[in-house]
Amino acid sequence: QVDDAQSTVSVEFTPTIPHCSMATLIGLSIKVKLLRSLPERFKLDVHITPGTHASEHAVNKQLADKERVAAALENSHLLEVVNQCLSARS
């Protein structure tokens, strides 16, 4: 959902299975793609669809924490994995 007047973007995603170990990486990749694509004025909210993941509260908390997201993106290995997730494949 995009609210241009309020400068907010909210994305809800559903992991493939309730115990998906990649849910945080998927959410982080979505958030990074939006951060890179949207003007800085937008406030982003990326979260798991309620009731679709065993650790949804913990994952949502991580994705909502600006400091944790920034720290994750300072990790060169993790940033490379995120970039691979976002790269176009031929």
PDB file of C-alpha atoms in Angstrom:
ATOM      1  CA  GLN A   1       0.000   0.000   0.000  1.00  0.00           C
ATOM      2  CA  VAL A   2       1.273   3.427  -0.932  1.00  0.00           C
ATOM      3  CA  ASP A   3       0.034   6.646   0.644  1.00  0.00           C
ATOM      4  CA  ASP A   4       1.702   9.436  -1.287  1.00  0.00           C
ATOM      5  CA  ALA A   5       0.070  12.166   0.823  1.00  0.00           C
ATOM      6  CA  GLN A   6       1.439  10.659   4.050  1.00  0.00           C
ATOM      7  CA  SER A   7       4.701   9.505   2.375  1.00  0.00           C
ATOM      8  CA  THR A   8       4.291   5.925   3.574  1.00  0.00           C
ATOM      9  CA  VAL A   9       4.713   2.561   1.894  1.00  0.00           C
ATOM     10  CA  SER A  10       3.570  -0.641   3.574  1.00  0.00           C
ATOM     11  CA  VAL A  11       4.454  -4.064   2.167  1.00  0.00           C
ATOM     12  CA  GLU A  12       3.084  -7.299   3.552  1.00  0.00           C
ATOM     13  CA  PHE A  13       4.704 -10.535   2.361  1.00  0.00           C
ATOM     14  CA  THR A  14       3.940 -14.191   2.956  1.00  0.00           C
ATOM     15  CA  PRO A  15       6.838 -16.641   3.429  1.00  0.00           C
ATOM     16  CA  THR A  16       6.531 -19.933   1.567  1.00  0.00           C
ATOM     17  CA  ILE A  17       6.213 -22.015   4.765  1.00  0.00           C
ATOM     18  CA  PRO A  18       5.517 -21.158   8.440  1.00  0.00           C
ATOM     19  CA  HIS A  19       9.110 -22.014   9.461  1.00  0.00           C
ATOM     20  CA  CYS A  20      10.860 -20.381   6.493  1.00  0.00           C
ATOM     21  CA  SER A  21      14.442 -19.653   7.563  1.00  0.00           C
ATOM     22  CA  MET A  22      14.780 -17.021   4.847  1.00  0.00           C
ATOM     23  CA  ALA A  23      11.926 -14.776   6.013  1.00  0.00           C
ATOM     24  CA  THR A  24      14.235 -12.131   7.485  1.00  0.00           C
ATOM     25  CA  LEU A  25      16.422 -12.110   4.370  1.00  0.00           C
ATOM     26  CA  ILE A  26      13.360 -11.831   2.132  1.00  0.00           C
ATOM     27  CA  GLY A  27      11.997  -8.935   4.189  1.00  0.00           C
ATOM     28  CA  LEU A  28      15.394  -7.220   4.262  1.00  0.00           C
ATOM     29  CA  SER A  29      15.730  -7.596   0.491  1.00  0.00           C
ATOM     30  CA  ILE A  30      12.289  -6.060  -0.062  1.00  0.00           C
ATOM     31  CA  LYS A  31      13.168  -3.195   2.273  1.00  0.00           C
ATOM     32  CA  VAL A  32      16.522  -2.549   0.548  1.00  0.00           C
ATOM     33  CA  LYS A  33      14.911  -2.568  -2.905  1.00  0.00           C
ATOM     34  CA  LEU A  34      12.359   0.001  -1.735  1.00  0.00           C
ATOM     35  CA  LEU A  35      15.020   2.131  -0.008  1.00  0.00           C
ATOM     36  CA  ARG A  36      17.006   2.213  -3.240  1.00  0.00           C
ATOM     37  CA  SER A  37      13.982   2.855  -5.462  1.00  0.00           C
ATOM     38  CA  LEU A  38      11.849   5.367  -3.567  1.00  0.00           C
ATOM     39  CA  PRO A  39      12.556   8.976  -2.614  1.00  0.00           C
ATOM     40  CA  GLU A  40      13.916   9.397   0.916  1.00  0.00           C
ATOM     41  CA  ARG A  41      10.699  11.071   2.107  1.00  0.00           C
ATOM     42  CA  PHE A  42       8.903   7.718   2.254  1.00  0.00           C
ATOM     43  CA  LYS A  43       8.622   5.819   5.521  1.00  0.00           C
ATOM     44  CA  LEU A  44       8.736   2.095   4.861  1.00  0.00           C
ATOM     45  CA  ASP A  45       6.959  -0.685   6.699  1.00  0.00           C
ATOM     46  CA  VAL A  46       7.813  -4.215   5.556  1.00  0.00           C
ATOM     47  CA  HIS A  47       6.189  -7.000   7.531  1.00  0.00           C
ATOM     48  CA  ILE A  48       5.032 -10.603   7.358  1.00  0.00           C
ATOM     49  CA  THR A  49       1.363 -11.322   6.719  1.00  0.00           C
ATOM     50  CA  PRO A  50      -0.160 -11.994  10.160  1.00  0.00           C
ATOM     51  CA  GLY A  51      -0.418 -15.679  11.026  1.00  0.00           C
ATOM     52  CA  THR A  52       1.822 -16.954   8.214  1.00  0.00           C
ATOM     53  CA  HIS A  53       5.154 -17.462  10.022  1.00  0.00           C
ATOM     54  CA  ALA A  54       6.125 -19.038  13.328  1.00  0.00           C
ATOM     55  CA  SER A  55       8.449 -16.133  14.211  1.00  0.00           C
ATOM     56  CA  GLU A  56       6.523 -13.294  12.594  1.00  0.00           C
ATOM     57  CA  HIS A  57       6.737 -11.023  15.650  1.00  0.00           C
ATOM     58  CA  ALA A  58      10.533 -11.356  15.902  1.00  0.00           C
ATOM     59  CA  VAL A  59      11.066 -10.903  12.151  1.00  0.00           C
ATOM     60  CA  ASN A  60       8.749  -7.879  12.019  1.00  0.00           C
ATOM     61  CA  LYS A  61      10.564  -6.352  14.992  1.00  0.00           C
ATOM     62  CA  GLN A  62      13.925  -6.751  13.224  1.00  0.00           C
ATOM     63  CA  LEU A  63      12.631  -5.277   9.977  1.00  0.00           C
ATOM     64  CA  ALA A  64      11.102  -2.291  11.787  1.00  0.00           C
ATOM     65  CA  ASP A  65      14.306  -1.462  13.693  1.00  0.00           C
ATOM     66  CA  LYS A  66      16.267   1.091  11.653  1.00  0.00           C
ATOM     67  CA  GLU A  67      19.469   0.468  13.599  1.00  0.00           C
ATOM     68  CA  ARG A  68      19.312  -3.298  13.059  1.00  0.00           C
ATOM     69  CA  VAL A  69      18.643  -2.845   9.345  1.00  0.00           C
ATOM     70  CA  ALA A  70      21.547  -0.378   9.069  1.00  0.00           C
ATOM     71  CA  ALA A  71      23.842  -2.758  10.974  1.00  0.00           C
ATOM     72  CA  ALA A  72      22.824  -5.632   8.707  1.00  0.00           C
ATOM     73  CA  LEU A  73      23.660  -3.574   5.634  1.00  0.00           C
ATOM     74  CA  GLU A  74      27.094  -2.728   7.046  1.00  0.00           C
ATOM     75  CA  ASN A  75      27.891  -6.453   7.052  1.00  0.00           C
ATOM     76  CA  SER A  76      29.608  -6.933   3.672  1.00  0.00           C
ATOM     77  CA  HIS A  77      28.690 -10.610   3.396  1.00  0.00           C
ATOM     78  CA  LEU A  78      25.024  -9.999   4.176  1.00  0.00           C
ATOM     79  CA  LEU A  79      24.926  -7.027   1.801  1.00  0.00           C
ATOM     80  CA  GLU A  80      26.332  -9.243  -0.961  1.00  0.00           C
ATOM     81  CA  VAL A  81      23.598 -11.831  -0.300  1.00  0.00           C
ATOM     82  CA  VAL A  82      20.930  -9.095  -0.439  1.00  0.00           C
ATOM     83  CA  ASN A  83      22.427  -7.757  -3.680  1.00  0.00           C
ATOM     84  CA  GLN A  84      22.301 -11.267  -5.157  1.00  0.00           C
ATOM     85  CA  CYS A  85      18.641 -11.506  -4.174  1.00  0.00           C
ATOM     86  CA  LEU A  86      17.963  -8.255  -6.011  1.00  0.00           C
ATOM     87  CA  SER A  87      20.077  -8.880  -9.099  1.00  0.00           C
ATOM     88  CA  ALA A  88      18.378  -9.512 -12.406  1.00  0.00           C
ATOM     89  CA  ARG A  89      18.938 -13.038 -13.639  1.00  0.00           C
ATOM     90  CA  SER A  90      19.218 -13.897 -17.282  1.00  0.00           C
TER      91      SER A  90
END
